[in-house]
mmCIF file of C-alpha atoms in Angstrom:
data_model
loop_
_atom_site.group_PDB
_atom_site.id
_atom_site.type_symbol
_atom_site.label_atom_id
_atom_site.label_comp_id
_atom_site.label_asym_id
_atom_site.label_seq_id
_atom_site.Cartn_x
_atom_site.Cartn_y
_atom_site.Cartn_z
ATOM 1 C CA UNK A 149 -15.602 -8.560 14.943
ATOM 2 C CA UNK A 150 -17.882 -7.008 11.975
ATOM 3 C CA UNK A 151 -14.942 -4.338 11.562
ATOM 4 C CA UNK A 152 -12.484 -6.542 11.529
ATOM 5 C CA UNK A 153 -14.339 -8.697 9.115
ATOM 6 C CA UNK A 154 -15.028 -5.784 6.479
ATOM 7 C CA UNK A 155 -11.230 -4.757 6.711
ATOM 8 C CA UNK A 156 -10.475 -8.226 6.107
ATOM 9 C CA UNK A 157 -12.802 -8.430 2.956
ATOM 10 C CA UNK A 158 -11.475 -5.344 1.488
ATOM 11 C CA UNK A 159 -7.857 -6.419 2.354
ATOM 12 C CA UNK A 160 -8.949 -9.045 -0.499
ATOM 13 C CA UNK A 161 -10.634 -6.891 -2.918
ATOM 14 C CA UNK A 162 -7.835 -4.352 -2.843
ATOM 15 C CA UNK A 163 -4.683 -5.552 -1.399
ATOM 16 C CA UNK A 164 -1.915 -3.378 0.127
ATOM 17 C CA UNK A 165 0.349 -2.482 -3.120
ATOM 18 C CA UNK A 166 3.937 -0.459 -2.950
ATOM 19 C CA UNK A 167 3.891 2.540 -3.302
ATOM 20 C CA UNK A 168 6.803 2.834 -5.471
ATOM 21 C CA UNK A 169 6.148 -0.118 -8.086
ATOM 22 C CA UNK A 170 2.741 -1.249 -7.179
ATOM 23 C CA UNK A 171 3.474 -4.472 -6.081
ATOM 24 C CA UNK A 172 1.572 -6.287 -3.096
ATOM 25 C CA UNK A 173 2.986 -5.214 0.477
ATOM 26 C CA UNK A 174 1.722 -6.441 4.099
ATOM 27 C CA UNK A 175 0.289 -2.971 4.999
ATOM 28 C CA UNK A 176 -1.032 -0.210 3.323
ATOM 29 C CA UNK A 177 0.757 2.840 2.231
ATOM 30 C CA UNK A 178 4.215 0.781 2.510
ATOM 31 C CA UNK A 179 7.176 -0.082 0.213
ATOM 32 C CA UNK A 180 8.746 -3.514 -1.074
ATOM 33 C CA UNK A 181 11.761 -4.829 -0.247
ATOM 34 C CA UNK A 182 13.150 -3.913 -3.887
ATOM 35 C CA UNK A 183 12.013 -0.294 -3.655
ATOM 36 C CA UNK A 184 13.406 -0.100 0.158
ATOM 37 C CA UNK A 185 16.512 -0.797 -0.654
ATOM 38 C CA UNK A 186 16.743 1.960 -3.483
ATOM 39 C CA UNK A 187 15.685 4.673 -0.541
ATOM 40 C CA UNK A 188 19.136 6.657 0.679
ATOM 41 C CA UNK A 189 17.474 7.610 4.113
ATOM 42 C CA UNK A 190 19.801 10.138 5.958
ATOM 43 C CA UNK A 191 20.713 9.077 9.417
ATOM 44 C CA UNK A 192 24.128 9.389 11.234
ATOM 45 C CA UNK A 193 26.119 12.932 11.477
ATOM 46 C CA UNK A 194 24.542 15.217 9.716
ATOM 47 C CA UNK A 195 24.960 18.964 8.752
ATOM 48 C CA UNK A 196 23.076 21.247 11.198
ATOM 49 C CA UNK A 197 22.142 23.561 8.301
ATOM 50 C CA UNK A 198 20.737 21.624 5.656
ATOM 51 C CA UNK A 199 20.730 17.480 6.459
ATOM 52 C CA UNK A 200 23.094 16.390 4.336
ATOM 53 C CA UNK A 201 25.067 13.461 5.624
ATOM 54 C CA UNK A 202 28.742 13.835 7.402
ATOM 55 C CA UNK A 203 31.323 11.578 7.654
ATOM 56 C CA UNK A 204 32.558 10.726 10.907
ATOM 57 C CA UNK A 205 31.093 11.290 14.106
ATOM 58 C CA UNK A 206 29.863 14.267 16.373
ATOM 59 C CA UNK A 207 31.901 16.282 18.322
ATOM 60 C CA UNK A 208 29.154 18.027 20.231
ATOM 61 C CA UNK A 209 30.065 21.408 17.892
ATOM 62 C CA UNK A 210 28.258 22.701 15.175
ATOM 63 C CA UNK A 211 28.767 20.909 12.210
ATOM 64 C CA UNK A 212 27.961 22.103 8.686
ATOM 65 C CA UNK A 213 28.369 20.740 5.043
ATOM 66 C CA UNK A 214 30.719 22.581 2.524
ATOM 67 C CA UNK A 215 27.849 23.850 0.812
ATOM 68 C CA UNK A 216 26.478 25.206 3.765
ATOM 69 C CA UNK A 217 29.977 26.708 4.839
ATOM 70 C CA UNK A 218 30.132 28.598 1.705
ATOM 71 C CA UNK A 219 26.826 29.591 1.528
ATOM 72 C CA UNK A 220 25.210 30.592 5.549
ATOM 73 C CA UNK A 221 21.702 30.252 5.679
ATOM 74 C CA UNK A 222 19.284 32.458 7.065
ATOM 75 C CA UNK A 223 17.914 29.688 9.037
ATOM 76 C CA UNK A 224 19.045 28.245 12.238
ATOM 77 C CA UNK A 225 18.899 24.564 11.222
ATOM 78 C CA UNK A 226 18.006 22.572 9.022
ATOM 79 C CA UNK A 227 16.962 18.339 8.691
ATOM 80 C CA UNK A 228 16.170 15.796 5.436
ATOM 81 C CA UNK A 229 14.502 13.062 5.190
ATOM 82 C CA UNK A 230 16.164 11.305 2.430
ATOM 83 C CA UNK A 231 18.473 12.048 -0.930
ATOM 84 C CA UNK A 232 17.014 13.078 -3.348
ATOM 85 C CA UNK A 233 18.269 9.955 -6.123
ATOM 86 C CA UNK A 234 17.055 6.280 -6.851
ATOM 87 C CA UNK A 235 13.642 5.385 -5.740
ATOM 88 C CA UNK A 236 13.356 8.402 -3.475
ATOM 89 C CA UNK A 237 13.164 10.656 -6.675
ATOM 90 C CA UNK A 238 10.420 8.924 -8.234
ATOM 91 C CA UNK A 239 8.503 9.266 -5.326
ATOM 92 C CA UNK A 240 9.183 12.331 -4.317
ATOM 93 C CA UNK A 241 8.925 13.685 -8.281
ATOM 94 C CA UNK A 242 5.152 11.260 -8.070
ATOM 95 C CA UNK A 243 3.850 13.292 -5.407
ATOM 96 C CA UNK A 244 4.841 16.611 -6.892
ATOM 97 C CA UNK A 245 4.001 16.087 -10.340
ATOM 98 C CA UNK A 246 1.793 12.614 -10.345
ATOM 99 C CA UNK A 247 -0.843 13.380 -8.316
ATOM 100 C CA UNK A 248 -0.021 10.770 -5.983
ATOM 101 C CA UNK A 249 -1.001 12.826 -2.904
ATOM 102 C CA UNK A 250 -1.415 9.464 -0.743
ATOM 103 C CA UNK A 251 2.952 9.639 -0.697
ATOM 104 C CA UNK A 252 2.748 12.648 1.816
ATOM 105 C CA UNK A 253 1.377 10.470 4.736
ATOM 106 C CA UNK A 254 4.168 7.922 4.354
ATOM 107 C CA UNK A 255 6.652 10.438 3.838
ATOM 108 C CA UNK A 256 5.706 12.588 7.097
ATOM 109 C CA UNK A 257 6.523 9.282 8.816
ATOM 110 C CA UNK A 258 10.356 9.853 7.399
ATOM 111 C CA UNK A 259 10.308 13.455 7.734
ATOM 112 C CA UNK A 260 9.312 13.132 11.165
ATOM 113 C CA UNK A 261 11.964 11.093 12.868
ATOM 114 C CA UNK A 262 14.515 12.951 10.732
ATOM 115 C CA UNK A 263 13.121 16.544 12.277
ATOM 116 C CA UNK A 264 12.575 15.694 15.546
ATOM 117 C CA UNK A 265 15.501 18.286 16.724
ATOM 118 C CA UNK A 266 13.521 20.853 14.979
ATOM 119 C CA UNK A 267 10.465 19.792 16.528
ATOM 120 C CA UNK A 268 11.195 21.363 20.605
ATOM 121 C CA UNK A 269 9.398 24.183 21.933
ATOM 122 C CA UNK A 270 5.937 23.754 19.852
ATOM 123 C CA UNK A 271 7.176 25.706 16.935
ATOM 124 C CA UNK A 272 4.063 26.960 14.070
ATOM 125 C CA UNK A 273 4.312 24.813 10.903
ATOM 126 C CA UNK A 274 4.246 25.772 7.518
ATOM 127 C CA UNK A 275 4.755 25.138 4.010
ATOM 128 C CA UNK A 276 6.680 26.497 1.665
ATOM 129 C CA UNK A 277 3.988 28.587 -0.643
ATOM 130 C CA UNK A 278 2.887 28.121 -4.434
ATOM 131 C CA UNK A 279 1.712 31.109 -6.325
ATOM 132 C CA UNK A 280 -1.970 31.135 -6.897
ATOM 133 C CA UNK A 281 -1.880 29.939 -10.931
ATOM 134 C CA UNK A 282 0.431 26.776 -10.460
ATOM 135 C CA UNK A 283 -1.649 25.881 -7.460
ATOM 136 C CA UNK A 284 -4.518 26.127 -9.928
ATOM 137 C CA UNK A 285 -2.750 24.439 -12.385
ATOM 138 C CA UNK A 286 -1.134 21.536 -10.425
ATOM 139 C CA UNK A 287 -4.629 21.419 -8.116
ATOM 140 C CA UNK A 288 -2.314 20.717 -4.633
ATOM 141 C CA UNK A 289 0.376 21.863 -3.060
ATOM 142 C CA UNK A 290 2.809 18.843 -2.143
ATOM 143 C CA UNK A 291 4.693 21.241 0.663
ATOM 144 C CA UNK A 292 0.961 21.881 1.997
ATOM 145 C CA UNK A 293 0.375 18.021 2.068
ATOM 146 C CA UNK A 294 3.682 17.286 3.806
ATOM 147 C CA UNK A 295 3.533 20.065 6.336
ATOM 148 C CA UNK A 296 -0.334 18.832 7.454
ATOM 149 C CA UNK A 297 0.611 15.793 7.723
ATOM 150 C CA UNK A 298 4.052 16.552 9.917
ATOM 151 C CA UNK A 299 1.875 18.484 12.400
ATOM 152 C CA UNK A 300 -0.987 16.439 12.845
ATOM 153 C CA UNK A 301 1.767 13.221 13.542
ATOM 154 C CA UNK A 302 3.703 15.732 15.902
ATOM 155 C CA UNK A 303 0.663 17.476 17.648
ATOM 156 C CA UNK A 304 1.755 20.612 16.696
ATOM 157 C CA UNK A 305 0.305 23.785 15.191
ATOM 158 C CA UNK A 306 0.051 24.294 11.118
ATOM 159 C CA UNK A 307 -0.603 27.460 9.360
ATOM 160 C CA UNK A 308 -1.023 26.713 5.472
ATOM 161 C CA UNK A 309 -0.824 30.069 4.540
ATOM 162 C CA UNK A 310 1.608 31.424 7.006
ATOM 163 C CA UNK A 311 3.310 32.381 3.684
ATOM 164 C CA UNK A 312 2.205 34.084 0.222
ATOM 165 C CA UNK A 313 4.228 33.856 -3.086
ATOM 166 C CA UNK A 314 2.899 37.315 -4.407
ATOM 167 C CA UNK A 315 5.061 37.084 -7.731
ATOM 168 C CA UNK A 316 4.987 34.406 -10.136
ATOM 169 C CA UNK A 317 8.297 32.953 -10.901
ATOM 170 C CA UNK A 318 9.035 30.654 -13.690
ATOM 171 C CA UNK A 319 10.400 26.956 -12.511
ATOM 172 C CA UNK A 320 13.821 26.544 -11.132
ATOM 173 C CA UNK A 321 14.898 23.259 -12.464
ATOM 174 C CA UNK A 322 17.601 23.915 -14.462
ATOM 175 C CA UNK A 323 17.988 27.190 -13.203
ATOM 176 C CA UNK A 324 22.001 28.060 -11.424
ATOM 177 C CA UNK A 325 22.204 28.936 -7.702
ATOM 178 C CA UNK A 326 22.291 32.485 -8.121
ATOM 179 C CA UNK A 327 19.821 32.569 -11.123
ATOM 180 C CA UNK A 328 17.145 30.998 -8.353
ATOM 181 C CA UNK A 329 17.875 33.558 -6.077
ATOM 182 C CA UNK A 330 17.936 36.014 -8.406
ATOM 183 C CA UNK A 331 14.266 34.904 -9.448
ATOM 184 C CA UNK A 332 12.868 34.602 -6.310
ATOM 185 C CA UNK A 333 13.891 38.116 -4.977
ATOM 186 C CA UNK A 334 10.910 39.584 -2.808
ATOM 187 C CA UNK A 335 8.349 36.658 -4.207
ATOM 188 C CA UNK A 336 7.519 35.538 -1.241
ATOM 189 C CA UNK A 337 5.965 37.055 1.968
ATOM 190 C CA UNK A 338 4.178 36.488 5.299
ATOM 191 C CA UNK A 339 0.599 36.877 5.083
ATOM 192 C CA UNK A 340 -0.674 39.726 6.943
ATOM 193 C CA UNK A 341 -3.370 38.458 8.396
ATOM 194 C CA UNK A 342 -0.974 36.180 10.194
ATOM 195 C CA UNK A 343 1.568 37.985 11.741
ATOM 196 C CA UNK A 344 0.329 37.449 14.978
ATOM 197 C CA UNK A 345 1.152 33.633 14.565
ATOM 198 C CA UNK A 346 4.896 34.374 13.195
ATOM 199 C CA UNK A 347 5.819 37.019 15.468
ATOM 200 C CA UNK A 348 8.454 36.237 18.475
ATOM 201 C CA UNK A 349 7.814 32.112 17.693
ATOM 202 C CA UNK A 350 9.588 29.304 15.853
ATOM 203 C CA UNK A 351 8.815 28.533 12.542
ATOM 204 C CA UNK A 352 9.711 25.214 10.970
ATOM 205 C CA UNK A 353 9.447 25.562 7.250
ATOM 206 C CA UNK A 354 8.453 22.183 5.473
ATOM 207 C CA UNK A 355 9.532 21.688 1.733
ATOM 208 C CA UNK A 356 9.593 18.359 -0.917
ATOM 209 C CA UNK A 357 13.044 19.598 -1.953
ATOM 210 C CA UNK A 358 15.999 21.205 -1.128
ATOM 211 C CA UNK A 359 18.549 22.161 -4.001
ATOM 212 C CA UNK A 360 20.426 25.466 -3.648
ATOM 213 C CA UNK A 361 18.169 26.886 -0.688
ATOM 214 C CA UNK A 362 16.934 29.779 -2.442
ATOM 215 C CA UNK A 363 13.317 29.040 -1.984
ATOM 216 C CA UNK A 364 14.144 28.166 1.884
ATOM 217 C CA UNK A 365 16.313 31.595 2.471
ATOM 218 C CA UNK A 366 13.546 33.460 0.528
ATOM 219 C CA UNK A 367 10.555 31.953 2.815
ATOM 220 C CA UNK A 368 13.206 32.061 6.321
ATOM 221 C CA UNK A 369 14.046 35.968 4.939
ATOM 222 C CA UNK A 370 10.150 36.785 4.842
ATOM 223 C CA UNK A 371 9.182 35.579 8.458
ATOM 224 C CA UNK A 372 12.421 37.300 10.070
ATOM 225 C CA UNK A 373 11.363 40.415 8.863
ATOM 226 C CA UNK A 374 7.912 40.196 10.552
ATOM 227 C CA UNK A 375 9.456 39.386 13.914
ATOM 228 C CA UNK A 376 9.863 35.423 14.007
ATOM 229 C CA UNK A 377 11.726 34.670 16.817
ATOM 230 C CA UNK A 378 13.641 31.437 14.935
ATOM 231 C CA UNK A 379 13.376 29.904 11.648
ATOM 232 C CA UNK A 380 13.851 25.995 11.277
ATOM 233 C CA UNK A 381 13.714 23.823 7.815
ATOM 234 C CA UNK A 382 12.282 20.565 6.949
ATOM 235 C CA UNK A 383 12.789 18.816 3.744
ATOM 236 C CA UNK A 384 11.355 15.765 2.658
ATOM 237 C CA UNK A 385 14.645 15.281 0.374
ATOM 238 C CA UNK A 386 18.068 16.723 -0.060
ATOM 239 C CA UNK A 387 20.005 17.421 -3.730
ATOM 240 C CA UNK A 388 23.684 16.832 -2.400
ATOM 241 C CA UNK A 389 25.152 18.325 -5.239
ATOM 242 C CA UNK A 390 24.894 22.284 -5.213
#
């Protein structure tokens, strides 16, 4: 009863807001019905390789997007949460570049139920690395966040610095398909003090975003070479348009 009645007081002091616009919402960490309804969560047929939504229906085959036809990935498969456009951008660019770390337990809810495929046979999760001097700068790694967060909801193990970006690389935005993986190149590697927790398992890679793939291929390309057994990918949102 004395719990209940100190939630209940700070319920009033600091009501539930949205996390999109800030207005007041029944529960914590939850979105209005406005903001909802500008979220494009990916459900249905979907691409095996990347996410990205299919028309129609399965056929019990592989199927794969045309961006993923043209381009194989190094990975086996690959899920998204959400597109990356209306009011899954802004959150998505908020907990990236607006310190608003609080998104990543919300969005591991999403990421979740849209990786569940990816989830079988208790693979080792991890994020997708920053170098040392934007991780200074930027004081967090949003991968890091959303890869915690995915484990501890699926009760499986997470390795933060499975992976090292040993070369600084100036930002992609902007940047064309082959110009990113031109950039990235050999930037990224597994750590070798933890080869022993890459070698002959699963890995499921967790990013924020997935545009071209480069940063994906370059991270799947790095634990291959060290012996992983299979490489799976997790984004929190999909860029449709590659």
């Amino acid at each position: 009863m004395l719990l209940a009645g100190i939630q209940t007081a700070v319920s009033l002091i600091y009501p539930a807001q949205c996390l999109g616009c800030g207005g007041l919402v029944g529960s914590d960490f939850g979105l209005c019905g406005t903001c909802w309804s500008g979220m494009r969560f990916i459900s249905g047929t979907v691409c095996e390789g990347c996410g990205s939504p299919l028309p129609g229906e399965g056929d019990g085959f592989r199927l794969e997007c045309d961006s993923c036809l043209r381009h194989p990935r190094p990975w086996s498969r690959g899920r998204s949460a959400l597109l990356y456009e209306g009011q899954g951008r802004k959150l998505v660019l908020a907990l990236k570049h607006g310190d608003r770390t609080e998104i990543a337990m919300t969005a591991a809810v999403w990421l979740e139920r849209a990786a569940q495929p990816l989830l079988q046979d208790n693979p080792v999760i991890c994020p997708v690395p920053l170098h040392w001097t934007r991780l200074l700068k930027r004081k967090y790694n949003q991968s890091a966040l959303l890869a915690e967060a995915l484990a501890e909801r699926a009760g499986l193990e997470h390795c933060p610095d499975l992976l090292r970006r040993i070369r600084q690389t100036p930002a992609l935005e902007g940047k064309t398909r082959d110009q990113r993986y031109q950039l990235l190149g050999s930037a990224i590697c597994a750590h070798p003090g933890r080869l022993d927790r890459i070698r002959g398992r699963s890995v499921l890679i967790v990013d924020d975003v997935m545009t071209s793939g480069a940063t994906l291929s370059a991270c799947t390309d790095a634990c291959l070479r060290v012996g992983a057994a299979e490489v799976r990918v997790a984004v929190l949102a999909r860029v449709t348009q590659t």
